[in-house]
Coordinates of C-alpha atoms in Angstrom, one line a residue:
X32 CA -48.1 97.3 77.7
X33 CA -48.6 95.0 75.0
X34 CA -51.3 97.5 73.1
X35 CA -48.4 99.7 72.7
X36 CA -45.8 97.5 71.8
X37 CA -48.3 96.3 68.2
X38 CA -48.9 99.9 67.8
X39 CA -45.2 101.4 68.3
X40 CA -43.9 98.5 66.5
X41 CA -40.4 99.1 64.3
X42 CA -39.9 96.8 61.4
X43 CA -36.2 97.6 59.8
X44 CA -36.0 96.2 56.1
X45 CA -32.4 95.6 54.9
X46 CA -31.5 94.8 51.1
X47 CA -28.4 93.8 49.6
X48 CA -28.7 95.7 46.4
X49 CA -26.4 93.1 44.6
X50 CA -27.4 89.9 46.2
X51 CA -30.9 90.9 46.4
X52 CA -31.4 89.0 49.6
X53 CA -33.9 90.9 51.7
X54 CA -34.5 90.3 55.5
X55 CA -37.1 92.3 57.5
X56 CA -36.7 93.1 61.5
X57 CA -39.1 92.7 63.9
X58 CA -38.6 91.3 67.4
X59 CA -41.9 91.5 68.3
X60 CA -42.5 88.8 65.9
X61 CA -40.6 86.3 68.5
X62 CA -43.3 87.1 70.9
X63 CA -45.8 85.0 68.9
X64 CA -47.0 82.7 70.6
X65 CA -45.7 79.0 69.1
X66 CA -47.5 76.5 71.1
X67 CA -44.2 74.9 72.2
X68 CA -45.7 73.3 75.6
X69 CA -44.3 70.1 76.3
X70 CA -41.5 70.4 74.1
X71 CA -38.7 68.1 74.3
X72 CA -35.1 68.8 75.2
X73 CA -32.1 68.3 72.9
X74 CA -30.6 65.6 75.7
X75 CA -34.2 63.6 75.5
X76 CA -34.0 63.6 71.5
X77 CA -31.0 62.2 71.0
X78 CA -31.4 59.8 74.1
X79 CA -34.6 58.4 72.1
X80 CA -32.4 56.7 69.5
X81 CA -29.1 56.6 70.8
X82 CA -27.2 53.1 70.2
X83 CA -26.2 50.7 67.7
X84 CA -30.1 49.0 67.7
X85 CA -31.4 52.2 67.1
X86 CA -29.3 54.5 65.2
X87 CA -27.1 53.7 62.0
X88 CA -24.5 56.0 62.3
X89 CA -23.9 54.7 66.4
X90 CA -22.1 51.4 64.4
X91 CA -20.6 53.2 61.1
X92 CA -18.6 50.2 59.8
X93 CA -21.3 48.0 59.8
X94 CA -24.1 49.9 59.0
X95 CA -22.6 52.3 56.2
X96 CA -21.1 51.9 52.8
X97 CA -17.4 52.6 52.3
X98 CA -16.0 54.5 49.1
X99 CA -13.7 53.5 46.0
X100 CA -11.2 55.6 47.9
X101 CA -11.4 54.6 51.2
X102 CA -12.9 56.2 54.8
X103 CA -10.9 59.1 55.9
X104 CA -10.7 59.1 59.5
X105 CA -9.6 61.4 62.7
X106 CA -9.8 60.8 66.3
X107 CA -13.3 61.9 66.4
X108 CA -14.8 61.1 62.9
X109 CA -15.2 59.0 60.3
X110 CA -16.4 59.2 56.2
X111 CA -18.7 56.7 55.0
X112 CA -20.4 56.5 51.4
X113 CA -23.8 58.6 51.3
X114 CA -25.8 55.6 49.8
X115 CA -28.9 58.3 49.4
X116 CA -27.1 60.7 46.9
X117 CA -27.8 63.8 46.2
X118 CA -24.4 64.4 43.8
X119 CA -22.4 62.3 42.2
X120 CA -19.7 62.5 44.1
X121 CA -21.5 63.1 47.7
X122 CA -20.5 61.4 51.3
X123 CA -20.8 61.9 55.1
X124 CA -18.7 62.9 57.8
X125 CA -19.9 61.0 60.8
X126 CA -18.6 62.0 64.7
X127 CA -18.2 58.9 67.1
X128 CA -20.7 61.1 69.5
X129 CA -23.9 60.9 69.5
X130 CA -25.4 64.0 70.8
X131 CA -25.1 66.8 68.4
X132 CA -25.3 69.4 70.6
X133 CA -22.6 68.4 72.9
X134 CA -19.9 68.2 70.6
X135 CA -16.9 70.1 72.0
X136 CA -15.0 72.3 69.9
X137 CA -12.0 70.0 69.1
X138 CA -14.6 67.6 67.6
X139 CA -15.6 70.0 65.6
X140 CA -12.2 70.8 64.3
X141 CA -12.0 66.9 64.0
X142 CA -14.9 66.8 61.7
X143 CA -13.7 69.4 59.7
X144 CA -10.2 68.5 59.3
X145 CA -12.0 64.7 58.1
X146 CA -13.9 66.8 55.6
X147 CA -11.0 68.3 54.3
X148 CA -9.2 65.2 53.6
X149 CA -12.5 63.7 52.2
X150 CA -12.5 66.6 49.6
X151 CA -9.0 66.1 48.7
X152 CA -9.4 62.3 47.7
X153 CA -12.3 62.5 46.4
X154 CA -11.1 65.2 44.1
X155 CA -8.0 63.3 43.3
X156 CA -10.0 60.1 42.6
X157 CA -12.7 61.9 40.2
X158 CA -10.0 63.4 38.8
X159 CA -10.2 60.6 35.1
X160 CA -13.6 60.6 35.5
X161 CA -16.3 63.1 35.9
X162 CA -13.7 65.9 36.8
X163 CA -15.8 67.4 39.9
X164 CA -13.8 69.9 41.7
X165 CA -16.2 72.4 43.5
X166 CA -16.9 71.0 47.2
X167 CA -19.8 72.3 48.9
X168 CA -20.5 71.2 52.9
X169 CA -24.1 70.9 54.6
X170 CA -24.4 70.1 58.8
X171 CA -28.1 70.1 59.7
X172 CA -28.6 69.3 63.4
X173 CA -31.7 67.8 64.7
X174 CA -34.7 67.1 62.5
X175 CA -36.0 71.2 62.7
X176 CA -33.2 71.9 60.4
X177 CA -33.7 69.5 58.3
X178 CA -31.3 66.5 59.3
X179 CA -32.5 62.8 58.5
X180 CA -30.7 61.3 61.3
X181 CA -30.1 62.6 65.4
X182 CA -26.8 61.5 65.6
X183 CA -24.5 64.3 64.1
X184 CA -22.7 63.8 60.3
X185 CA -22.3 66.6 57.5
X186 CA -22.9 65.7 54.2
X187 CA -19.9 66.5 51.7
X188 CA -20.3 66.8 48.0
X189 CA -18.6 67.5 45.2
X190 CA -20.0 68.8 41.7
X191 CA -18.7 69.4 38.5
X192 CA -19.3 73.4 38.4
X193 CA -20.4 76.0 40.4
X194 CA -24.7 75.0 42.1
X195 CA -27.1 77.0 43.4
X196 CA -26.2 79.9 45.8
X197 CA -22.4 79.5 45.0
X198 CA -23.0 79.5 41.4
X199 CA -25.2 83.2 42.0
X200 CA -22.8 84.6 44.3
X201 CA -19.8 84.0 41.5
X202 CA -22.1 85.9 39.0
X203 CA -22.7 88.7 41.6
X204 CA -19.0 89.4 42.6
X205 CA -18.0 89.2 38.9
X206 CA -20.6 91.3 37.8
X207 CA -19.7 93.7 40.9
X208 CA -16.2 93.6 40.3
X209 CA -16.4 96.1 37.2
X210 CA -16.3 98.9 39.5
X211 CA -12.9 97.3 40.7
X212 CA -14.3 95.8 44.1
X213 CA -14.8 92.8 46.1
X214 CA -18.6 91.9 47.0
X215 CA -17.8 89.4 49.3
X216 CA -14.7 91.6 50.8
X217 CA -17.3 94.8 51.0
X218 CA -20.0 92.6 52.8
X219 CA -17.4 92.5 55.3
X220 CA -16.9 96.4 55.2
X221 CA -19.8 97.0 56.3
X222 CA -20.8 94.6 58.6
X223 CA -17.8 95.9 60.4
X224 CA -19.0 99.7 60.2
X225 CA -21.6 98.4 62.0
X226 CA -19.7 96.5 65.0
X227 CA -21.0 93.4 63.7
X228 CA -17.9 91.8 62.7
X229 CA -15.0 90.1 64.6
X230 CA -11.7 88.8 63.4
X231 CA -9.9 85.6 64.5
X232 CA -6.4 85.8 63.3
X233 CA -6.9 86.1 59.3
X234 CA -10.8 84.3 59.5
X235 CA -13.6 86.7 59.9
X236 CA -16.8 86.3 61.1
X237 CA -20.1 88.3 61.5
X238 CA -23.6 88.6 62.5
X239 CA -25.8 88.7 59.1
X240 CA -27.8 91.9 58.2
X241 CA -29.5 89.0 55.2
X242 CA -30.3 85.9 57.0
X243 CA -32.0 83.1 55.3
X244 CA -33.8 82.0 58.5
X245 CA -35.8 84.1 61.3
X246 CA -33.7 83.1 63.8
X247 CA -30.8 84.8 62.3
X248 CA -26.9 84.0 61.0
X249 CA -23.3 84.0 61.3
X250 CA -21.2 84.0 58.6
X251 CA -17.7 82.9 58.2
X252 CA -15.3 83.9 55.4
X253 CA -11.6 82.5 55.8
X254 CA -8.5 83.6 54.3
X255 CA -7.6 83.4 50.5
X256 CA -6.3 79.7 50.2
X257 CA -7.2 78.7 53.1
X258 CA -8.7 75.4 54.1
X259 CA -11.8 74.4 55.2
X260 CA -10.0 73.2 58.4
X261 CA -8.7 76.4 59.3
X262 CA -12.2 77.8 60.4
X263 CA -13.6 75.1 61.7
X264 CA -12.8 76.8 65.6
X265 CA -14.0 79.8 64.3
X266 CA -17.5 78.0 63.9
X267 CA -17.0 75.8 66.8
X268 CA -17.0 79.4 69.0
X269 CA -20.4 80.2 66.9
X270 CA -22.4 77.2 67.6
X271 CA -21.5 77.8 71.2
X272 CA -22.5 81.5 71.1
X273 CA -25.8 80.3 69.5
X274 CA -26.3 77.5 72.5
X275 CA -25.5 80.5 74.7
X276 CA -28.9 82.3 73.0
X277 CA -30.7 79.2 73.5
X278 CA -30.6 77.5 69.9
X279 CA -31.1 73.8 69.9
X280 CA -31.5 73.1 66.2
X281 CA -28.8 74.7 63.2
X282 CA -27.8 74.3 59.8
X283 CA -24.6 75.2 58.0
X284 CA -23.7 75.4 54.4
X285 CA -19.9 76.1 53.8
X286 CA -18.0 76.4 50.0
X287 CA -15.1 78.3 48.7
X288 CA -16.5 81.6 46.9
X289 CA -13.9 84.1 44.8
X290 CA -12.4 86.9 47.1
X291 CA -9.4 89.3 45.6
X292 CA -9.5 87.2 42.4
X293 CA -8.6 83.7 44.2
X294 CA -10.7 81.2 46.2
X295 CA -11.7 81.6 49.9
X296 CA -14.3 79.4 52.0
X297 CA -17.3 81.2 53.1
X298 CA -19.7 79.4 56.3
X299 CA -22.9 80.1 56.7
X300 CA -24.3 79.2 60.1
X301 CA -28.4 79.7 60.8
X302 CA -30.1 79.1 64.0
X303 CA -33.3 76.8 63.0
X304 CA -34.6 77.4 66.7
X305 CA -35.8 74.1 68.4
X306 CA -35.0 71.1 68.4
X307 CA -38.8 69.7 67.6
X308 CA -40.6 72.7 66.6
X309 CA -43.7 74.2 67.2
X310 CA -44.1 75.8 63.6
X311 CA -41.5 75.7 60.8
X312 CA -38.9 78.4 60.3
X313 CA -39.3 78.3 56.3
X314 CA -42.8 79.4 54.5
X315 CA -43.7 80.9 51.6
X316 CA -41.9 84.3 52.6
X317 CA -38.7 82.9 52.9
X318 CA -38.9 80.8 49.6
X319 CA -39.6 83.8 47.8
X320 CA -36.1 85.2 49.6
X321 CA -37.6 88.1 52.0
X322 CA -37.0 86.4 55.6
X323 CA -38.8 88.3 58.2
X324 CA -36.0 88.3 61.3
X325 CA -36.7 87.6 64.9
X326 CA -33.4 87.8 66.2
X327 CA -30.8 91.4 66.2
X328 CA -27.9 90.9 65.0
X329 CA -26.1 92.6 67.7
X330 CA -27.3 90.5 70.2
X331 CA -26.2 87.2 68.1
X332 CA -22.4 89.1 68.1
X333 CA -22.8 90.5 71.8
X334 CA -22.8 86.4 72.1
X335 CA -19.7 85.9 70.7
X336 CA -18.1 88.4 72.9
X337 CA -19.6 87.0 75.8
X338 CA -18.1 82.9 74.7
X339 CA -14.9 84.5 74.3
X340 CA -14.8 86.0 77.4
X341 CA -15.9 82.6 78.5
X342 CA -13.8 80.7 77.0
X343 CA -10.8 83.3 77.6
X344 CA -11.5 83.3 81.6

């Protein structure tokens, strides 16, 4: 009964003793109750501002700036100018569709392919001038994750050396490396040990042991050299294995990070649970960097086993 389940209660702390992130288990803690009564669904958000008198990004060319260098564009995307900045050089991959949860997995690739190319002429073109050559990604869907507009876009921004989290993680795997390892290569290791890994070709991905959100996190780490292109089905296969869990609402953060003494790009996607929430997934806890989990890992990679065979059928 439920008596027994607060007093028999397991909590499972795990600690990456070089990245110091820190993430504490407990599913009972997703039996709390969240007040989510009369929640909307992810088809009646977007619906509430869909169209070009509503939403911005449903009429891109007239209703967003265009770069010095151009708008990249695929059959399913477009770049615009991010008039809002938050880098010097920083823009937006907008998708023609408007619902973010029903992109299919060749949009995806779209967008990603679009971000690619943004990142290549936008390096070229900073090139004379404030020489910023590390690209970092961010793709927050639906306003629980943080996203400013419904209709979906990633924001893609370049910077002059390595920022926050990237710049750490360079510091940890060089400062690991004296023992004549890879951190980022090792993370893998044991992730795998643990059946929580799954390779796609020469990508990897894997259900995090050190999520940043409750609602727990893949991670995707692509080959050395590798473009940001070449996982983008990889996380098109996650996103649907977090749908399949029932996440409405996710974030990603994607940049290339130093693994076997080259440059490969590593994906973080976290499930930020509704799509209008009943109580925010970040508080004080998780600022500090000690995440208490709601979600097991092994059921988040049991879901990519069950898309594939899916998917595969």
């Amino acid at each position: 009964d439920g008596a027994q389940l607060v007093e028999e209660q397991r909590v499972v702390t795990v600690r990456n003793l070089w990245t110091f992130e820190t993430s504490c288990f407990n599913m009972l803690r997703g039996r709390r109750p969240l007040g989510t009564q009369g929640r909307l669904t992810p088809d009646e958000v977007a619906a509430s501002c869909e169209g070009k008198d509503r939403c911005d990004f449903c009429d891109v060319e007239r209703m967003t700036s265009c770069e010095p260098f151009g708008r990249m564009r695929g059959e399913h995307a477009v770049t615009c100018g991010n008039v809002f900045k938050g880098a010097g050089v920083h823009g937006l991959v907008i998708w023609k569709q408007h619902f973010p949860h029903r992109l299919s997995a060749l949009e995806v690739v779209d967008g990603f392919e679009v971000a690619d190319q943004w990142f290549r002429c936008a390096t070229s073109w900073d090139a004379d001038r404030g020489k910023a050559a590390f690209p970092v990604l961010f793709w927050n869907m639906f306003r629980s994750a943080g996203a400013s507009q419904i209709h979906p876009h990633m924001q893609v921004q370049l910077h002059t050396a390595p920022v926050g989290k990237g710049a750490l993680l360079r510091t940890q795997s060089k400062r690991y490396s004296t023992d004549g390892r890879d951190l980022c290569q090792d993370v893998v290791l044991a992730h795998r040990h643990l059946g929580l890994a799954r390779d796609f070709g020469e990508t990897v991905c894997w259900a995090s042991l050190t999520p940043a959100v409750g609602g727990g996190e893949f991670c995707v780490l692509g080959s050395v050299g590798s473009a940001l292109e070449d996982i983008a089905e990889v996380t098109a296969l996650l996103i649907a294995s977090f749908r399949r869990l029932g996440a409405e609402a996710l974030s990603i953060f994607a940049l290339p990070v130093p693994v076997a003494g080259q440059e490969a790009w590593l994906l973080r996607l976290s499930n930020r649970g509704p799509c209008v929430p009943g109580v925010v997934d970040t508080g004080s806890c998780e600022l500090h960097g000690v995440c208490s989990v709601v979600t097991d890992p092994f059921a988040l990679i049991g879901a990519v086993d069950d898309e594939i065979a899916t998917s595969s059928a």
